[in-house]
Coordinates of C-alpha atoms and ligand atoms in Angstrom, one line a residue:
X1 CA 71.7 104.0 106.2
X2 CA 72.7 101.5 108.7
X3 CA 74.1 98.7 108.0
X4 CA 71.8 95.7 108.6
X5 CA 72.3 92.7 111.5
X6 CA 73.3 90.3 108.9
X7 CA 76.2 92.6 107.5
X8 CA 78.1 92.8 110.7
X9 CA 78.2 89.0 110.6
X10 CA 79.7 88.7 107.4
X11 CA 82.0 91.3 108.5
X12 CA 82.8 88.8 110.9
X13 CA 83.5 86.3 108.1
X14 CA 85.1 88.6 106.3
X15 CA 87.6 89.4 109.0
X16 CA 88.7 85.8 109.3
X17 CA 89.2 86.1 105.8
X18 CA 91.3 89.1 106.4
X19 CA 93.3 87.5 109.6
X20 CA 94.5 85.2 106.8
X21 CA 95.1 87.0 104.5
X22 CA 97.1 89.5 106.7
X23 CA 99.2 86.1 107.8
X24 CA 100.1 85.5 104.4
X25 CA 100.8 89.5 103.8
X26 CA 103.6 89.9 106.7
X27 CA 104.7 86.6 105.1
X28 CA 105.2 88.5 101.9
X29 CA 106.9 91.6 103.9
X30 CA 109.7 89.0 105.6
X31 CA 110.3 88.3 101.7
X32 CA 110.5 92.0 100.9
X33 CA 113.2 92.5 103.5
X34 CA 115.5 89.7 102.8
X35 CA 115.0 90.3 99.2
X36 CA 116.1 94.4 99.5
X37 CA 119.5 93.3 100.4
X38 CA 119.4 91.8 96.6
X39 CA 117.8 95.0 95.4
X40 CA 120.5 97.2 94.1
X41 CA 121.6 94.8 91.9
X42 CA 118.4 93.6 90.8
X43 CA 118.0 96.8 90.0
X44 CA 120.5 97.7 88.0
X45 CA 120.2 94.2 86.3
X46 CA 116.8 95.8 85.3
X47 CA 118.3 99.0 83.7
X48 CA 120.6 96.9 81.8
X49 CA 118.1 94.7 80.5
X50 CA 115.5 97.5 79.2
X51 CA 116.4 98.0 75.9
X52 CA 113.7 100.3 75.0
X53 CA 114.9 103.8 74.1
X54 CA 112.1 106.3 75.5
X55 CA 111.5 109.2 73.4
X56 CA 112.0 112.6 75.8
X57 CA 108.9 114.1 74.5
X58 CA 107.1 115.7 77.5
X59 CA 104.0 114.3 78.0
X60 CA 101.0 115.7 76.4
X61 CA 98.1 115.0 78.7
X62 CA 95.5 116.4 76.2
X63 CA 95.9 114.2 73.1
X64 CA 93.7 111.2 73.9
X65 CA 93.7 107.6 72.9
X66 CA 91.3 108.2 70.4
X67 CA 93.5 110.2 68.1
X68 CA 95.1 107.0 67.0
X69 CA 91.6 105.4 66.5
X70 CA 92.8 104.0 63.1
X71 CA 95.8 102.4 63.9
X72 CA 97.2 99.9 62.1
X73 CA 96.9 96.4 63.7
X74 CA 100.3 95.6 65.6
X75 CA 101.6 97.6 68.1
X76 CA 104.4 99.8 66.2
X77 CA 107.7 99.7 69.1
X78 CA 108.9 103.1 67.8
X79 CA 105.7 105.0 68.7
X80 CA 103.9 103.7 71.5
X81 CA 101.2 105.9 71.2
X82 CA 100.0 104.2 68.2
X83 CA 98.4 101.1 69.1
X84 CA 95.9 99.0 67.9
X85 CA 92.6 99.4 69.9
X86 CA 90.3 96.4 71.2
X87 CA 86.6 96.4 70.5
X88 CA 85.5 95.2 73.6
X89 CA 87.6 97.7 75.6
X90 CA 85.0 100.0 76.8
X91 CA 85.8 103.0 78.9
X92 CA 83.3 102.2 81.7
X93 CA 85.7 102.1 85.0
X94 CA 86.3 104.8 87.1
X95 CA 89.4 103.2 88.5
X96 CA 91.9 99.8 88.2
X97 CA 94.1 98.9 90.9
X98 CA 97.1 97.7 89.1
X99 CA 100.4 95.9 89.4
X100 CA 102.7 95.7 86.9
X101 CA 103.9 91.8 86.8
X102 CA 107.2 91.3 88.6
X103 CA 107.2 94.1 90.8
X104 CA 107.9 92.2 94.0
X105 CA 111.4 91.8 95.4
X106 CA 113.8 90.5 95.0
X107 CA 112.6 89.0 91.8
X108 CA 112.3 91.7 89.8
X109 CA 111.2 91.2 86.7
X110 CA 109.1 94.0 85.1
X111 CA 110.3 96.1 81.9
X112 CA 109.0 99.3 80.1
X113 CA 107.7 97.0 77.1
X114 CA 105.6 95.2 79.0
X115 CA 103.9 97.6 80.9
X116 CA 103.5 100.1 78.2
X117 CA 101.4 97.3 76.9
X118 CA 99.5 97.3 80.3
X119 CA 98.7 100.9 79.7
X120 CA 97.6 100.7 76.2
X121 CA 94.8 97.9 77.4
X122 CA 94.4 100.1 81.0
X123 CA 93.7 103.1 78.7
X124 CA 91.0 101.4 76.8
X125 CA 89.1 100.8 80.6
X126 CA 89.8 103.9 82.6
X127 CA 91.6 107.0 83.4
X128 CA 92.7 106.6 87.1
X129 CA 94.7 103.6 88.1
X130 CA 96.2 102.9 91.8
X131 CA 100.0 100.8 93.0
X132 CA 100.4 99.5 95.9
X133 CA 104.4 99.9 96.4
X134 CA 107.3 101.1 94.5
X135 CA 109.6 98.6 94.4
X136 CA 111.1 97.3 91.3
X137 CA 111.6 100.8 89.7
X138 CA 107.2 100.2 88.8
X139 CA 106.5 104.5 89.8
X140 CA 108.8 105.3 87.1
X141 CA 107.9 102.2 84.5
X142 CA 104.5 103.2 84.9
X143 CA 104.7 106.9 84.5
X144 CA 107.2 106.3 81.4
X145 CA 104.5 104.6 79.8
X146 CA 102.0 106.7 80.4
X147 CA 104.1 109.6 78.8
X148 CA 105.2 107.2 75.7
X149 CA 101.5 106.2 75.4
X150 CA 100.1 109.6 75.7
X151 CA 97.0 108.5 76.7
X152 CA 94.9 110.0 79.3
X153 CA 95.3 108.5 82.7
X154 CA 95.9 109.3 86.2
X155 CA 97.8 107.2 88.6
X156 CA 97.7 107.2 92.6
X157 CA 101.1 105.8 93.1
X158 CA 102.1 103.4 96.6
X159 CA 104.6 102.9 99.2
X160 CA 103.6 99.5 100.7
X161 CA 105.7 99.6 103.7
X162 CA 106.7 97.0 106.6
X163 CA 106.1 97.3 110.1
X164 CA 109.3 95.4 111.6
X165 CA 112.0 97.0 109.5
X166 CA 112.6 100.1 111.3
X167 CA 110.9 102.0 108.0
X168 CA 113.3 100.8 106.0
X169 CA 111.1 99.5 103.1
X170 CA 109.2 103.1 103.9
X171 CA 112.6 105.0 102.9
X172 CA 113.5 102.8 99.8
X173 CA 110.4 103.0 97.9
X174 CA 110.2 107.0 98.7
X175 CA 113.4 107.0 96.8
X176 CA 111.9 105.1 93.8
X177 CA 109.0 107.6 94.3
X178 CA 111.3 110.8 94.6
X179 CA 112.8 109.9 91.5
X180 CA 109.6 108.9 89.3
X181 CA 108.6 112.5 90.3
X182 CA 112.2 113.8 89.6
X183 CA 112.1 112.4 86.0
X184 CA 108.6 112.4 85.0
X185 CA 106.6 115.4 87.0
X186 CA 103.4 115.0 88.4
X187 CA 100.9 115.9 85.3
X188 CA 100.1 112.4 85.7
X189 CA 100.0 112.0 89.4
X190 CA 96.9 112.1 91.5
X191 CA 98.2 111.3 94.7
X192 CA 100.9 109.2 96.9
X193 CA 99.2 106.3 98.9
X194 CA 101.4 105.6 102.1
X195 CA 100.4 101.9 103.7
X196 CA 98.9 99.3 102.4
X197 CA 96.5 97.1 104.9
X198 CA 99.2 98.4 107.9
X199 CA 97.0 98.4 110.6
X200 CA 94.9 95.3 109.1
X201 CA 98.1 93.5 109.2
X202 CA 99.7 95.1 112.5
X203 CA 96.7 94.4 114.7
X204 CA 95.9 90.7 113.3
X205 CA 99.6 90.4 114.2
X206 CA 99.1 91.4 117.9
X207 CA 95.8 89.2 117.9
X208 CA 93.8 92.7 118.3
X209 CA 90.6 93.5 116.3
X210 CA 90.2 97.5 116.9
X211 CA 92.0 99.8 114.9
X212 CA 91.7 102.4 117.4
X213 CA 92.9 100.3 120.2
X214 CA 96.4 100.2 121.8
X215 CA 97.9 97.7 118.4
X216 CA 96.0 100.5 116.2
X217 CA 97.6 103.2 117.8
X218 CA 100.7 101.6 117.5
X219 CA 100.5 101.0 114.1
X220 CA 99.2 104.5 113.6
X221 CA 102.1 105.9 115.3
X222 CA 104.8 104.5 113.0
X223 CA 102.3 105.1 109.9
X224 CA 101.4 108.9 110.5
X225 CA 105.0 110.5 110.6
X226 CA 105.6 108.6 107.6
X227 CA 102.5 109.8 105.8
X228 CA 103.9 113.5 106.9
X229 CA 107.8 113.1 105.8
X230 CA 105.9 111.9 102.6
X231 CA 104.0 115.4 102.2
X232 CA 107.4 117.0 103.2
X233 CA 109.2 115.3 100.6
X234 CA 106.5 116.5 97.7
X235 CA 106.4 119.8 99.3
X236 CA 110.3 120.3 99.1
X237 CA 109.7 119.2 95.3
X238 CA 107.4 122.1 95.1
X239 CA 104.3 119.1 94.7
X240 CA 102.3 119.9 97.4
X241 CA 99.3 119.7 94.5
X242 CA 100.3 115.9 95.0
X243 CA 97.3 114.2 97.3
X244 CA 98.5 111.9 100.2
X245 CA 96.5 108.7 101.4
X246 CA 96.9 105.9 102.5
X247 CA 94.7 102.6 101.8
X248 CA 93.4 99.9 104.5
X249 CA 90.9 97.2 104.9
X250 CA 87.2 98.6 104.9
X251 CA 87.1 97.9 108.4
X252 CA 90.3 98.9 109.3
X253 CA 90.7 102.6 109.8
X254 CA 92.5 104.0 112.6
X255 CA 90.8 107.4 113.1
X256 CA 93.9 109.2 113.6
X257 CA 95.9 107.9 109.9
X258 CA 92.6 109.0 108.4
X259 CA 92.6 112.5 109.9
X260 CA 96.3 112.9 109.3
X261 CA 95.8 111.9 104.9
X262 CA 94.0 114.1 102.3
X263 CA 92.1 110.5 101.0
X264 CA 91.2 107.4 101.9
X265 CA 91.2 104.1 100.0
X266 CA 88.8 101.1 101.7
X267 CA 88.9 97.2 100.7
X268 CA 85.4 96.3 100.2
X269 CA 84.8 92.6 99.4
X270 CA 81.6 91.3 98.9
X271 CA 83.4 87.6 98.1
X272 CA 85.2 87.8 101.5
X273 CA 82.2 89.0 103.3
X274 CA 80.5 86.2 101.7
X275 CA 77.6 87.7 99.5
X276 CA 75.6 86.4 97.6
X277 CA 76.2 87.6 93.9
X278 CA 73.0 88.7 93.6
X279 CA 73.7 91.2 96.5
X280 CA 77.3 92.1 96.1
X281 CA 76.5 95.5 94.5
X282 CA 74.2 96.4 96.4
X283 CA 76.2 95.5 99.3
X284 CA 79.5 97.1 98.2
X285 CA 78.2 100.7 98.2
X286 CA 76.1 99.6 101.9
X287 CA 78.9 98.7 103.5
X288 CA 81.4 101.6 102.2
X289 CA 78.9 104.1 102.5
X290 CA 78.1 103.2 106.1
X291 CA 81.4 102.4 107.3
X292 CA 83.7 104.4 105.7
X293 CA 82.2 107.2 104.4
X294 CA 80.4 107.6 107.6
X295 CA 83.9 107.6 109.1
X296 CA 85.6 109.6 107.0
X297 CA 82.7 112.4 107.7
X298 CA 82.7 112.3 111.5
X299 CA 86.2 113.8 111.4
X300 CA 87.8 117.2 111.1
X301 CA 89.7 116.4 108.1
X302 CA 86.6 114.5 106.2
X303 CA 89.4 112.8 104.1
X304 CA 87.7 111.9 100.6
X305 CA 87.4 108.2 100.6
X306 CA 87.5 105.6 97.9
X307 CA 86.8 101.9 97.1
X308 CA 90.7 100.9 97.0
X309 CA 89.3 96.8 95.3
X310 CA 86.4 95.7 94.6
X311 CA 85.7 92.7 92.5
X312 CA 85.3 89.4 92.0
X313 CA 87.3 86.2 91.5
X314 CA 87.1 83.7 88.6
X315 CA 88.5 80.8 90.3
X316 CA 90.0 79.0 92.8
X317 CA 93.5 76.8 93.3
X318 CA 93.0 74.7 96.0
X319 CA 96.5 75.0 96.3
X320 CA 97.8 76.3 100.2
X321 CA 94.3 77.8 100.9
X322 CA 90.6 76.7 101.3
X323 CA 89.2 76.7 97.8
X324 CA 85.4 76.9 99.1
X325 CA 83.0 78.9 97.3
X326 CA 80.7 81.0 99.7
X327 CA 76.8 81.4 98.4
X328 CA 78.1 82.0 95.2
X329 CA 81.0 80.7 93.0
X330 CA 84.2 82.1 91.8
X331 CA 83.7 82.3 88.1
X332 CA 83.4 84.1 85.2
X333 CA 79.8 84.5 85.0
X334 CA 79.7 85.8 88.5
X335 CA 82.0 88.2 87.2
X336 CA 80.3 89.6 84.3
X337 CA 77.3 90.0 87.0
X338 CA 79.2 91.8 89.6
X339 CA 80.6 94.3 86.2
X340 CA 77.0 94.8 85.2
X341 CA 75.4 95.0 88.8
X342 CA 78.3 97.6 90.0
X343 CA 80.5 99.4 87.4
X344 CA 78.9 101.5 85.6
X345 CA 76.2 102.6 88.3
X346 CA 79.1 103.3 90.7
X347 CA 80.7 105.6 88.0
X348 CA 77.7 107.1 87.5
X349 CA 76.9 108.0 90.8
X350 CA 80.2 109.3 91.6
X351 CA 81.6 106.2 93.6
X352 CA 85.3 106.7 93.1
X353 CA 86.5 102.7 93.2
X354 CA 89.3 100.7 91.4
X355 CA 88.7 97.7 90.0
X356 CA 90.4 94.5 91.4
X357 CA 92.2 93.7 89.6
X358 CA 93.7 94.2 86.0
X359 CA 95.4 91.0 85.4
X360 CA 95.5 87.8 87.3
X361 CA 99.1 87.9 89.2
X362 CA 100.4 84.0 88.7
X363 CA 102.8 84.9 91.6
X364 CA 99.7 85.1 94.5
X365 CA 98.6 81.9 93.4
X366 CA 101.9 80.6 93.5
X367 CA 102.4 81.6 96.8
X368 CA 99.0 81.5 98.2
X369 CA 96.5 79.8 96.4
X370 CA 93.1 80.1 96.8
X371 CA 91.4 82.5 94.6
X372 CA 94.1 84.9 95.6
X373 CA 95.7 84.9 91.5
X374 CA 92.0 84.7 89.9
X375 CA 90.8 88.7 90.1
X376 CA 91.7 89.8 86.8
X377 CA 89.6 91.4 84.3
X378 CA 92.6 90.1 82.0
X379 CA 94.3 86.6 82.2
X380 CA 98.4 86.7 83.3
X381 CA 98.6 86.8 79.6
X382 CA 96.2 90.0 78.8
X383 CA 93.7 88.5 77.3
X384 CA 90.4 89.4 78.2
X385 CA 88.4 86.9 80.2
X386 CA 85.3 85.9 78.1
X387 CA 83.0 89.1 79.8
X388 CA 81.4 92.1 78.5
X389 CA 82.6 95.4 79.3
X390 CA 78.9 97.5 79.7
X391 CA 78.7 101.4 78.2
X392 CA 77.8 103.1 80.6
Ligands
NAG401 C1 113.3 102.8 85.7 O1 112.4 102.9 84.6 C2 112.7 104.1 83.8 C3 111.7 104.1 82.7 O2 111.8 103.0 81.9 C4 114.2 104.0 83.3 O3 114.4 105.2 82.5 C5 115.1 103.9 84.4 O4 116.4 103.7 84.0 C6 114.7 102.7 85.3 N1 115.5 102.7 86.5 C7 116.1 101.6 87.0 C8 117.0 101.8 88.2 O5 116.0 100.5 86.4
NAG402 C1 110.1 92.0 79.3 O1 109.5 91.0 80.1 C2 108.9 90.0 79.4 C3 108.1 89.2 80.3 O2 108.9 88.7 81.4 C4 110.0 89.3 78.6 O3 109.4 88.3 77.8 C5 110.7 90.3 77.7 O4 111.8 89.6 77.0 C6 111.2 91.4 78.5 N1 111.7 92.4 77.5 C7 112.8 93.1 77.7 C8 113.1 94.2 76.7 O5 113.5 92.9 78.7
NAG403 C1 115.4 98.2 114.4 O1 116.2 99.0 115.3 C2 116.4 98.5 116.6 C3 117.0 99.6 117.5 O2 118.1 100.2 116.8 C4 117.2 97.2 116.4 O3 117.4 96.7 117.7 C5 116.5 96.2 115.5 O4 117.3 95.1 115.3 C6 116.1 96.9 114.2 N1 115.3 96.0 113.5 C7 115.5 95.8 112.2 C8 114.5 94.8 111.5 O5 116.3 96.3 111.5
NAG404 C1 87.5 104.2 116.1 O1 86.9 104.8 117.2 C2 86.0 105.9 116.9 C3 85.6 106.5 118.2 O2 86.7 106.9 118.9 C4 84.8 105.4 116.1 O3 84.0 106.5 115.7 C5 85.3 104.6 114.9 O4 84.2 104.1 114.3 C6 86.3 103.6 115.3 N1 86.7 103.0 114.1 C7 86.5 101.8 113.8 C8 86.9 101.3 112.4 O5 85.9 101.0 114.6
NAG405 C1 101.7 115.1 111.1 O1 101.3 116.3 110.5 C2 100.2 117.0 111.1 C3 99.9 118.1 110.2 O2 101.0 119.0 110.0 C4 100.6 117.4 112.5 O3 99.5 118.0 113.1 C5 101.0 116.1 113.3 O4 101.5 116.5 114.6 C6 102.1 115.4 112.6 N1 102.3 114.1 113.3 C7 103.4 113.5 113.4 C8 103.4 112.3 114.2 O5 104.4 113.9 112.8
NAG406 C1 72.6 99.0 88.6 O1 72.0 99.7 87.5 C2 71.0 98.8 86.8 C3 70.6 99.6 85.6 O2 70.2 100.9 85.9 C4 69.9 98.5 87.8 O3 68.9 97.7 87.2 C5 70.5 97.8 89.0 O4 69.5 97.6 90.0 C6 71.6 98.6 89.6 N1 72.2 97.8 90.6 C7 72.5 98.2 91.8 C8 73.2 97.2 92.7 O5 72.3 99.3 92.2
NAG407 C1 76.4 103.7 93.7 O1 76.2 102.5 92.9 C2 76.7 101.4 93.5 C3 76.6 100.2 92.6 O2 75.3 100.0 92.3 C4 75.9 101.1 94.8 O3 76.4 100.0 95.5 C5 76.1 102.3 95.7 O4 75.3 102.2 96.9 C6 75.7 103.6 95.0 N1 76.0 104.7 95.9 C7 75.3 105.8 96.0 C8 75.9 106.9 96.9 O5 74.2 105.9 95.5
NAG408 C1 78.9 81.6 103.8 O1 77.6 81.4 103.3 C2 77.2 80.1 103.2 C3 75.9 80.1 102.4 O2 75.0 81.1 102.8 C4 77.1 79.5 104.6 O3 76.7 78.1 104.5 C5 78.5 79.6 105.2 O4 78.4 79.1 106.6 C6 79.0 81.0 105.2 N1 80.3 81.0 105.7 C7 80.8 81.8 106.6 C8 82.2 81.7 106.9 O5 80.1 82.6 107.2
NAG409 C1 97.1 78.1 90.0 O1 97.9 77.0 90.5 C2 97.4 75.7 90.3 C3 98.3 74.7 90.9 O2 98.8 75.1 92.1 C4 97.3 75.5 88.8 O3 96.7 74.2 88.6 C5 96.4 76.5 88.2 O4 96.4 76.4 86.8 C6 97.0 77.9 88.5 N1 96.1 78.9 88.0 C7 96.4 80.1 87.5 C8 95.4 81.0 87.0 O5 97.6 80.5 87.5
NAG410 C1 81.6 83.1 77.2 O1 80.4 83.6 77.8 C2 79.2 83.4 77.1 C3 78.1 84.1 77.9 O2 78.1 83.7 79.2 C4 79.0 81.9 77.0 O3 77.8 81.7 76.2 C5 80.2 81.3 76.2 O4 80.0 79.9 76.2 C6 81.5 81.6 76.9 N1 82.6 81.2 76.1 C7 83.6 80.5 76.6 C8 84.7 80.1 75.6 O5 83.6 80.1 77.7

């Protein structure tokens, strides 16, 4: 179905929302490369400081959450698989894109504990979670807990990398990815998403708007031979069951990085493309169907293609960043709305999305305001924000 007059103006919004947010997101790559200098001793600062002794046991992906349905209350350090479940956890989510907090350079800050925690909550929403990068030792964090957790879960893992470092962010965080794989296998791994909003970001950068146009193909060309060398890397592991992707703005596609990847991940905001909340649902699945499905279809490959976020913020820091609302507010309520208008019917018609986001990341509204830390289902402190999770 096309996609109706009005839409494409909201795209337009939408973009401007994007050219902004792209500014802010080669800002936060300049930070990545001054910080990797740091890395190596970040990291290692890291390894000293987690203290949690992992027990070897290989992971079993059969036994589910639920055989620990009776719990004591308290999580119990020496067996992370039992945990205390939460009531209002309900497994309604196909996906949630997830971060564990402190995963950005050089400030690493992340540790097993915590995001075995993440994964006992993440566990109660969904089985399939997406990263964005590898840096800060987070592939191997989050496959660790996974493993110590036992639950069921999949996760799509990321290498977020630069533009203007010569791939050098590309080659450090396929390290951190080789070695995940090395120590944990790939029972748990769906797939290896290379890019993050690249040509987004590279194109907005060269004050282009076509992703197929000489900035696109640019971007594309520096993009694609790193998506291959990634295949070759999980081929030479003897992975090549291992899916490779890569993840863009919904608008953003190069043709040629989709027909070189196995899947596709699209940004689709109905708060940046200033819905209504009464439409965002509706015009979620519109837009991806139309645009990126479409796309995705009209090509050799026909790449499978997912909702990378979708969601809707809670609030708004007028800090560094136009707090306006659009039709509809950033809140809570619109929240639960967006949840009951999209989640479960997406799941159920076989939408593959991931939730944006799990937690709300202090850090983005730190460094840029606006609603940009307010998309958690979870508070920085994971509590659940005051919604209800649906059955579907
Ligand atoms: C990364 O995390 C894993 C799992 O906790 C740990 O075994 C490993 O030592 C960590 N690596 C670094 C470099 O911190
Ligand atoms: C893990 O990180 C949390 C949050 O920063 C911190 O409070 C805790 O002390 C850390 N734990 C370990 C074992 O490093
Ligand atoms: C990338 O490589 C080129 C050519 O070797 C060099 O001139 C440039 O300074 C490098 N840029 C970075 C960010 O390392
Ligand atoms: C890129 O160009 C192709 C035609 O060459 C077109 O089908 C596709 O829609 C374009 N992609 C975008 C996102 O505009
Ligand atoms: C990437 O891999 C594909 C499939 O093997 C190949 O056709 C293409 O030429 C490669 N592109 C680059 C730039 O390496
Ligand atoms: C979602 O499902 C509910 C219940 O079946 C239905 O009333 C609603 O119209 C659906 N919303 C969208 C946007 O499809
Ligand atoms: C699936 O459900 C979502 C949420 O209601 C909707 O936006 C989308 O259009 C639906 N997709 C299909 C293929 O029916
Ligand atoms: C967003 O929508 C509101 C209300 O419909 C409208 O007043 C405003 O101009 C729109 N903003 C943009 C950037 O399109
Ligand atoms: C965001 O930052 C503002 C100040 O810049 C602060 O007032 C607000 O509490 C912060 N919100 C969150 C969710 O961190
Ligand atoms: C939580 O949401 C419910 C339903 O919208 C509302 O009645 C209640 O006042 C909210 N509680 C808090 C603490 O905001």
């Amino acid at each position: 179905m096309p996609v109706p007059q009005t839409n494409y103006q909201n795209i337009e919004s939408r973009n401007s929302d994007w050219l902004e947010q792209s500014q802010k997101a080669s800002k936060r790559s300049r930070f990545i490369v001054i910080g990797s200098v740091i890395t190596l001793a970040v990291l290692i600062a890291v390894g000293v400081a987690v203290g949690v002794t992992l027990s070897k046991k290989s992971s079993n992906n059969s036994s589910s959450s639920s055989s620990s349905a009776s719990a004591p209350a308290g999580t119990n350090p020496n067996d992370p698989s039992n945990f205390p479940k939460n009531s209002a956890l309900v497994n309604s989510f196909y996906g949630i894109a997830y971060t564990p907090l402190g995963s950005q350079l050089p400030n690493c800050g992340n540790n097993l504990t915590e995001v075995i925690e993440d994964i006992q909550l993440l566990s109660q929403i969904t089985t399939n979670i997406r990263l964005y990068g590898a840096d800060c030792n987070q592939s191997s964090l989050v496959l660790a807990a996974i493993q110590a957790t036992k639950v069921k879960m999949s996760v799509y893992l990321g290498n977020y990398p630069a533009s203007d470092d010569n791939g050098t962010a590309y080659t450090r965080q396929k390290g951190e990815i080789q070695t995940a794989l090395q120590q944990y296998g790939a029972a748990n791994v769906a797939g290896v998403t290379v890019g993050n909003e690249f040509i987004l970001d590279y194109i907005t950068g060269q004050g282009q708007t076509d992703p197929n146009g000489s900035a696109g193909q640019a971007a594309a060309a520096m993009l694609i031979p790193w998506i291959n060398d990634t295949r070759s890397m999980l081929s030479s592991m003897g992975m090549s069951n291992i899916l490779v992707g890569n993840a863009d703005a919904g608008s953003y596609f190069n043709n040629e990085v989709l027909a070189a990847v196995d899947y596709g991940m699209a940004n689709v905001h109905p708060w940046f493309a200033n819905q209504s909340i009464d439409n965002a649902a509706a015009w979620t699945g519109e837009f991806f169907s139309s645009t990126d499905v479409a796309l995705a279809q009209s090509l050799p490959n026909q790449p499978k293609m997912y909702i990378a976020e979708t969601g809707w913020p809670t609030g708004s820091s007028s800090f560094n960043a136009n707090p306006n609302d659009g039709p509809s507010l950033a809140s809570v309520e619109n929240l639960q709305i967006f949840i009951n208008d999209f989640a479960c019917n997406a799941t159920k018609n076989g939408t593959g999305y991931f939730f944006f986001e799990f937690s709300d990341e202090p850090w983005k509204n730190t460094t840029y305001g606006g609603v940009e830390g307010y998309w958690g289902l979870f508070d920085s402190n994971k509590n659940l924000k005051n919604i209800t999770i649906p059955t579907c």
